[in-house]
Amino acid sequence: MPDSSAAPANAWLFLTRAEARFIDAALARLIPADELGPGAKEANVTCFIDRQLASGWGSASRLYRMGPWQDGSPQQGNQSRLTPQEIYRAGIRETNLHCARVHGRNFDALPVDIQDGILKELQDGKIELESLGSKRFFNMLWKNTEEGFFADPLYGGNHDKIGWKLVGFPGVAAANYVDLIGRHDEPYRVTEPVSILDIEQGRVQVDAQGSPKHIRIKPAGAPK
Amino acid sequence: MTVTKLKPVDAVVVGVGVAGSIICQELAAAGLSVVGLERGRMVDPAQDFAMPYAHDEFRHDSRSNLIQNLSRETITFRNAMSETALPMREIGSFRMGECVGGAGVLWGGLSWRFLPWDFETHSRTVERYGKKHMPEDCTNQDWGITYDELEPYYDQFEHIYGVSGKAGNLNGEIQTGGNPFEGARSREYPNPPTQATHAGHLFGQAAASLGFTPFSPPTSGSTREYTNLYKLMLGQCQRGGFCSSFTCAMGAKGSPLTAVLPAAMKRSNFELRALCNVIKVNLDSDGKRAVGVTYIDARGRTVEQPADIVIITSYTFNNTRLLLLSGIGKPYDPVSNTGVVGRNYSYQATGSVKLFFEDKTFNSFMGGGGSCTAIDDYNGDNYDHSGMGFIGGGYIVVNSRGAAPINNHPVPSGTASWGSGWKKAVAHYYDRSFAISSHGGCQSYRTNYLDLDPTYKDANGLPLIRMSFDWREPDLKMSAYVTKKAAEIAKALNPSKMSSNPVSGKYNIVPYQVNHNTGGVIMGSDPSTSVLNKYLQSWDVPNVFVIGASAFPQNSANAPTETVGALACWVADAIKEQYVKRPGLLV
């Protein structure tokens, strides 16, 4: 069995080491390791976020970026001129300044119950950050956490398919569910979800059309 | 600025999506020289959506590069005329396609026909309930075409896209197993209906126990291998999910790329030019006749393509915008209630009920290809609206799309939004939950409209389209009513937890809702209230045709694609059989 208790060591495309420590610490609270298994930090979601920030997405390459800039109603959506790179950079720096001012330490060095409180305040927009609303920073961090936890491992997160194993998602679909979709009382579960990375690295057999061959866990009582 | 002027062609088609591809194929097959211009890139399904990459939720859904790149062009939005419209800076409520095939590459496959009522909402409402029943400021109007006139073209589209379903009304006779409320069909669907998923099956049982008539709605996720009207082969849907936002690796989803363009591309009198963005329809000196279009090509050159017929087949927003930028038709003014271009923008009001169970699992990741179970009892005018304060309705449906996990990990309301509590609920309910949607229509109102934004520009320096839109009381009442009916069916299933979410409050452009924006270039029988006649031909410039959901005077509850496709077949026939022989207004 591969060791899924720890994310692999990373080198960073965009994040500073201090920023990576902040994100690691936040991920460990957002989707914690617990009795159900490893969480977002162990799934290497920090690596996912780093790669996303270094991509075109990180510099808002597909967003409308022309002015004039002005605030609108909530229904009109995001009107911030900050790119995701700028949101993370400012959000982390300014949250750490807040933590140092109120609690005497950076976020990642605080006890977990205080970290939980800080994340809740960010989420509720209750921490005054200088450059942006704390809610916007939190929402982006949380959305990226969910993405990195459930996206194919080829993007750097969902290490060892931790997210997929948690919910029972089989990954890349097998060739044919046509005969199975009507078997309503038969949960379809696989011994190991299949990722694109698994297929490209030759760990999983595929058929002529390129669909993976799942190894199913036979439901109790099912015919062999 | 140097303008390259090309050799004239018979017809130039602006936007090669669901409507444009059919027009290109039909006119080229009739012998016309046709050029299709598409602002997006070429897509090669065998490469872009090869296995296993076809099943990459993050690439194709979360970060799709086949959705409009807003850095070059977006829309602006406000809820009310008293507000300043601001640009939609990121994708949210709806997703406009930007590639050869358009949003028709990315669609989910639901292939409903509209109800006969949808084409005559105004006159049938007045007839059944009296004039007073029409909501205040509602600008609904009849289409100028009836369901019966369009029926042969629905049938044609279904045999192009290989639609799978079960007839509910064959030539006026109600059929067991189909939708008893549908308009009369001339023949069965080309392919058999989808099999119900576990969730769909339970929903169907509960609905039937309450006296409703559940059925499998039509879909373009082909249930068997099928050779279509253009002799193109569609594969069999494998029910593996990854449909909406994706293109099918099995070639089972009817789309411009699978069902139409490969036929058109074989013809020497058809040329498809990708990465060509049309910025204007050029008119002659008296503005009564189009002489061609101007576009910017991939190298940034300004090119003029002369043509005898101009057919505009892009999305709702750009169909409207191109007419406004070209000076075709009088712009709509909601204050004086005059003019037509931009009038009757509409959308769809879609609510949902979420159900959570402890003792049932659903194999939620299976499905897709339009695997749905639905009832139509509360759609259109299929039920009595006396004293209700609204018109129209919605269909109630379990749509088993195949639960890819980034977008599908629901938790009951009251669950912690992150942390161990959230994680436990996600792990437990991922495969123990489903949703029942109340998929509602939306009426048109005087101050819901499109025009050119006075401030914001696209990358070419041209004004963006501005959307002014909000929900109105009757549509909110409709959503509350139909969602309540959905909740009654949900309760019969005894979920351990459920939550009901009708459309409420102000229209918000941020959360994803539905890709069914309509109106702006509407058809009708009166030039003072419509841009197009019943053949989708401009009243003012008769060699311009504009096809799309932009032509709908108000929105049905049903997905628009099949009706857009049927209208394209209808217009292609009108051009081939009438216009070419006798150019000029067809009405």
Coordinates of C-alpha atoms in Angstrom, one line a residue, chain B residues 16-292:
Chain B
V16 CA -21.2 27.7 -36.3
G17 CA -23.1 26.1 -33.4
V18 CA -26.3 24.2 -33.3
A19 CA -28.2 26.5 -35.7
G20 CA -25.3 27.5 -37.9
S21 CA -24.0 24.0 -38.6
I22 CA -27.4 22.9 -39.8
I23 CA -27.8 25.9 -42.0
C24 CA -24.3 25.4 -43.5
Q25 CA -25.0 21.7 -44.2
E26 CA -28.5 22.3 -45.6
L27 CA -27.6 25.2 -47.9
A28 CA -24.4 23.6 -49.1
A29 CA -26.3 20.4 -49.9
A30 CA -28.8 22.5 -51.9
G31 CA -25.9 23.8 -54.0
L32 CA -25.3 27.2 -52.5
S33 CA -21.7 28.4 -51.9
V34 CA -21.5 28.8 -48.1
V35 CA -18.9 30.2 -45.7
G36 CA -19.3 29.5 -42.0
L37 CA -17.5 32.0 -39.7
E38 CA -16.8 31.0 -36.1
R39 CA -15.0 33.2 -33.6
G40 CA -13.9 30.1 -31.5
R41 CA -11.3 27.5 -32.3
M42 CA -11.5 24.3 -34.2
V43 CA -12.3 21.3 -31.9
D44 CA -11.2 17.8 -32.8
P45 CA -13.3 15.5 -30.5
A46 CA -10.9 12.6 -31.1
Q47 CA -8.1 14.6 -29.6
D48 CA -9.7 17.2 -27.4
F49 CA -11.9 14.6 -25.7
A50 CA -9.9 11.4 -26.0
M51 CA -10.1 8.9 -23.2
P52 CA -9.2 9.2 -20.4
Y53 CA -8.9 13.0 -20.7
A54 CA -12.6 13.2 -21.7
H55 CA -13.3 12.4 -18.1
D56 CA -11.3 15.3 -16.6
E57 CA -13.9 17.3 -14.6
F58 CA -11.4 20.0 -13.6
R59 CA -10.1 20.6 -17.2
H60 CA -13.4 20.6 -19.0
D61 CA -15.8 22.0 -16.4
S62 CA -13.9 24.0 -13.7
R63 CA -11.4 25.5 -16.2
S64 CA -13.0 25.0 -19.6
N65 CA -11.3 26.8 -22.5
L66 CA -14.3 26.1 -24.7
I67 CA -16.3 28.6 -22.8
Q68 CA -16.2 32.3 -23.9
N69 CA -12.9 34.0 -22.9
L70 CA -14.2 37.0 -21.0
S71 CA -10.8 38.8 -21.3
R72 CA -11.8 39.6 -24.8
E73 CA -15.6 40.1 -24.5
T74 CA -18.3 39.8 -21.9
I75 CA -21.7 41.3 -21.1
T76 CA -22.6 43.9 -18.6
F77 CA -25.5 43.4 -16.1
R78 CA -27.9 45.2 -13.8
N79 CA -31.1 44.2 -12.1
A80 CA -32.9 47.4 -12.8
M81 CA -32.7 50.4 -15.1
S82 CA -31.9 52.6 -12.1
E83 CA -28.6 50.8 -11.6
T84 CA -25.3 51.1 -13.4
A85 CA -24.6 47.9 -15.3
L86 CA -21.2 46.4 -14.5
P87 CA -19.2 43.8 -16.5
M88 CA -19.7 40.1 -15.8
R89 CA -16.0 39.6 -15.0
E90 CA -16.1 35.9 -14.5
I91 CA -18.4 33.1 -15.7
G92 CA -21.2 32.3 -13.3
S93 CA -25.0 32.0 -14.1
F94 CA -24.5 30.8 -17.6
R95 CA -21.7 29.6 -20.0
M96 CA -21.5 30.8 -23.5
G97 CA -19.6 28.4 -25.8
E98 CA -16.6 29.6 -27.8
C99 CA -15.5 27.0 -30.3
V100 CA -16.6 25.4 -33.5
G101 CA -19.9 23.8 -32.5
G102 CA -20.5 26.5 -29.9
A103 CA -22.4 25.6 -26.7
G104 CA -23.7 22.7 -28.7
V105 CA -20.4 20.9 -28.0
L106 CA -20.9 21.3 -24.2
W107 CA -24.6 20.7 -23.8
G108 CA -26.2 18.0 -21.7
G109 CA -28.4 16.5 -24.4
L110 CA -31.9 17.2 -23.1
S111 CA -34.0 17.3 -26.3
W112 CA -37.4 18.5 -25.4
R113 CA -39.8 19.9 -27.9
F114 CA -41.6 23.0 -26.6
L115 CA -45.3 22.6 -25.7
P116 CA -47.9 23.8 -28.3
W117 CA -48.8 26.3 -25.6
D118 CA -45.3 27.8 -25.6
F119 CA -45.8 29.2 -29.1
E120 CA -49.1 30.9 -28.2
T121 CA -48.7 31.9 -24.5
H122 CA -50.4 35.2 -25.0
S123 CA -53.5 34.3 -27.0
R124 CA -54.1 31.0 -25.2
T125 CA -53.9 32.7 -21.8
V126 CA -56.3 35.4 -22.8
E127 CA -58.6 32.8 -24.3
R128 CA -58.7 30.6 -21.2
Y129 CA -58.4 33.1 -18.3
G130 CA -59.2 36.5 -19.8
K131 CA -56.9 39.5 -20.5
K132 CA -56.7 40.4 -16.8
H133 CA -54.8 37.2 -16.1
M134 CA -51.7 38.4 -18.0
P135 CA -49.2 39.7 -15.5
E136 CA -48.7 43.5 -15.4
D137 CA -46.0 44.8 -17.7
C138 CA -45.7 41.3 -19.2
T139 CA -44.7 41.6 -22.9
N140 CA -45.3 37.9 -23.9
Q141 CA -46.5 37.5 -27.4
D142 CA -47.2 34.6 -29.8
W143 CA -44.4 33.4 -32.0
G144 CA -46.1 33.8 -35.3
I145 CA -45.5 30.1 -35.9
T146 CA -47.4 27.2 -34.3
Y147 CA -46.2 23.9 -32.9
D148 CA -47.9 22.1 -35.8
E149 CA -46.0 24.2 -38.3
L150 CA -42.7 23.4 -36.6
E151 CA -43.5 19.7 -36.0
P152 CA -41.9 18.3 -39.3
Y153 CA -38.8 20.3 -38.4
Y154 CA -38.6 18.9 -34.8
D155 CA -38.9 15.5 -36.5
Q156 CA -36.0 16.4 -38.8
F157 CA -33.8 17.6 -36.0
E158 CA -34.5 14.5 -34.0
H159 CA -33.3 12.4 -36.9
I160 CA -30.1 14.5 -37.2
Y161 CA -29.2 14.4 -33.5
G162 CA -30.4 10.8 -33.0
V163 CA -32.8 11.6 -30.2
S164 CA -33.8 8.8 -27.8
G165 CA -37.2 8.9 -26.2
K166 CA -40.7 7.5 -26.1
A167 CA -43.6 9.2 -27.8
G168 CA -46.4 10.3 -25.5
N169 CA -48.7 11.6 -28.3
L170 CA -48.6 10.0 -31.7
N171 CA -50.8 11.8 -34.2
G172 CA -53.2 12.8 -31.3
E173 CA -53.3 9.4 -29.6
I174 CA -51.8 9.3 -26.1
Q175 CA -49.2 6.6 -25.7
T176 CA -48.4 4.7 -22.6
G177 CA -44.9 5.4 -21.3
G178 CA -44.4 8.8 -22.9
N179 CA -45.2 12.3 -22.0
P180 CA -49.0 12.6 -22.3
F181 CA -48.7 16.4 -22.4
E182 CA -46.5 16.7 -25.4
G183 CA -47.7 18.1 -28.7
A184 CA -48.8 15.5 -31.3
R185 CA -45.8 13.8 -33.0
S186 CA -45.9 12.4 -36.5
R187 CA -43.8 9.4 -35.5
E188 CA -41.8 7.8 -32.8
Y189 CA -38.3 8.9 -31.7
P190 CA -35.5 7.5 -33.7
N191 CA -34.0 5.7 -30.7
P192 CA -35.6 4.1 -27.6
P193 CA -35.7 6.0 -24.2
T194 CA -33.1 5.9 -21.5
Q195 CA -33.4 3.4 -18.7
A196 CA -34.1 5.0 -15.3
T197 CA -31.4 5.3 -12.7
H198 CA -32.1 4.3 -9.1
A199 CA -32.9 7.9 -8.2
G200 CA -35.1 8.3 -11.3
H201 CA -36.8 5.1 -10.6
L202 CA -37.7 6.0 -7.0
F203 CA -38.9 9.4 -8.2
G204 CA -41.0 7.8 -10.9
Q205 CA -42.6 5.4 -8.4
A206 CA -43.4 8.2 -5.9
A207 CA -44.8 10.5 -8.7
A208 CA -47.0 7.7 -10.0
S209 CA -48.3 6.9 -6.5
L210 CA -49.5 10.5 -6.3
G211 CA -51.3 10.2 -9.7
F212 CA -48.7 11.8 -12.0
T213 CA -47.3 10.3 -15.2
P214 CA -43.6 9.9 -15.1
F215 CA -41.6 9.3 -18.3
S216 CA -38.0 9.4 -19.6
P217 CA -37.6 12.7 -21.4
P218 CA -36.0 12.8 -24.8
T219 CA -32.2 13.1 -25.0
S220 CA -29.4 13.3 -27.6
G221 CA -27.3 10.9 -25.7
S222 CA -28.0 8.1 -28.1
T223 CA -29.2 4.9 -26.5
R224 CA -27.9 2.8 -29.4
E225 CA -25.6 3.1 -32.4
Y226 CA -27.4 5.3 -34.9
T227 CA -26.9 6.4 -38.5
N228 CA -28.5 9.9 -38.9
L229 CA -30.1 11.8 -41.7
Y230 CA -26.7 12.9 -42.9
K231 CA -25.4 9.4 -42.9
L232 CA -23.2 10.1 -39.9
M233 CA -22.8 7.5 -37.2
L234 CA -23.5 8.2 -33.5
G235 CA -22.1 5.8 -30.9
Q236 CA -24.0 4.3 -28.0
C237 CA -24.1 6.2 -24.7
Q238 CA -22.3 4.2 -22.0
R239 CA -24.1 6.1 -19.1
G240 CA -20.7 7.1 -17.6
G241 CA -21.5 10.7 -17.0
F242 CA -19.2 13.6 -18.2
C243 CA -21.7 15.1 -20.7
S244 CA -22.6 18.7 -19.9
S245 CA -19.4 20.8 -20.3
F246 CA -17.8 17.8 -22.0
T247 CA -17.9 16.1 -25.4
C248 CA -18.6 12.4 -25.5
A249 CA -15.6 10.2 -26.0
M250 CA -18.0 7.6 -27.4
G251 CA -19.4 10.0 -30.0
A252 CA -22.9 9.3 -28.6
K253 CA -24.0 12.9 -27.9
G254 CA -25.6 14.6 -30.8
S255 CA -23.8 17.8 -31.5
P256 CA -22.6 19.9 -34.4
L257 CA -19.3 18.1 -34.2
T258 CA -20.7 14.6 -34.4
A259 CA -24.1 14.9 -36.2
V260 CA -23.7 17.7 -38.8
L261 CA -20.3 19.2 -39.6
P262 CA -18.5 16.1 -40.8
A263 CA -21.1 16.0 -43.5
A264 CA -20.8 19.6 -44.4
M265 CA -17.0 19.5 -44.4
K266 CA -17.1 17.0 -47.3
R267 CA -18.6 19.5 -49.6
S268 CA -16.4 21.6 -51.8
N269 CA -18.9 24.5 -51.8
F270 CA -18.7 24.9 -48.0
E271 CA -15.8 26.5 -46.2
L272 CA -15.5 26.8 -42.4
R273 CA -13.2 29.5 -41.0
A274 CA -12.5 29.3 -37.3
L275 CA -11.0 32.1 -35.2
C276 CA -12.9 34.7 -37.3
N277 CA -14.9 37.2 -35.3
V278 CA -17.6 39.0 -37.2
I279 CA -18.0 42.6 -36.0
K280 CA -20.5 43.9 -38.5
V281 CA -23.1 43.1 -41.1
N282 CA -22.5 45.5 -44.0
L283 CA -25.6 47.2 -45.6
D284 CA -26.0 48.9 -48.9
S285 CA -26.4 52.7 -49.0
D286 CA -30.1 52.7 -48.3
G287 CA -29.8 50.2 -45.5
K288 CA -32.3 47.9 -47.0
R289 CA -30.0 45.1 -48.1
A290 CA -27.0 43.3 -46.5
V291 CA -24.0 43.1 -48.8
G292 CA -21.9 40.8 -46.6

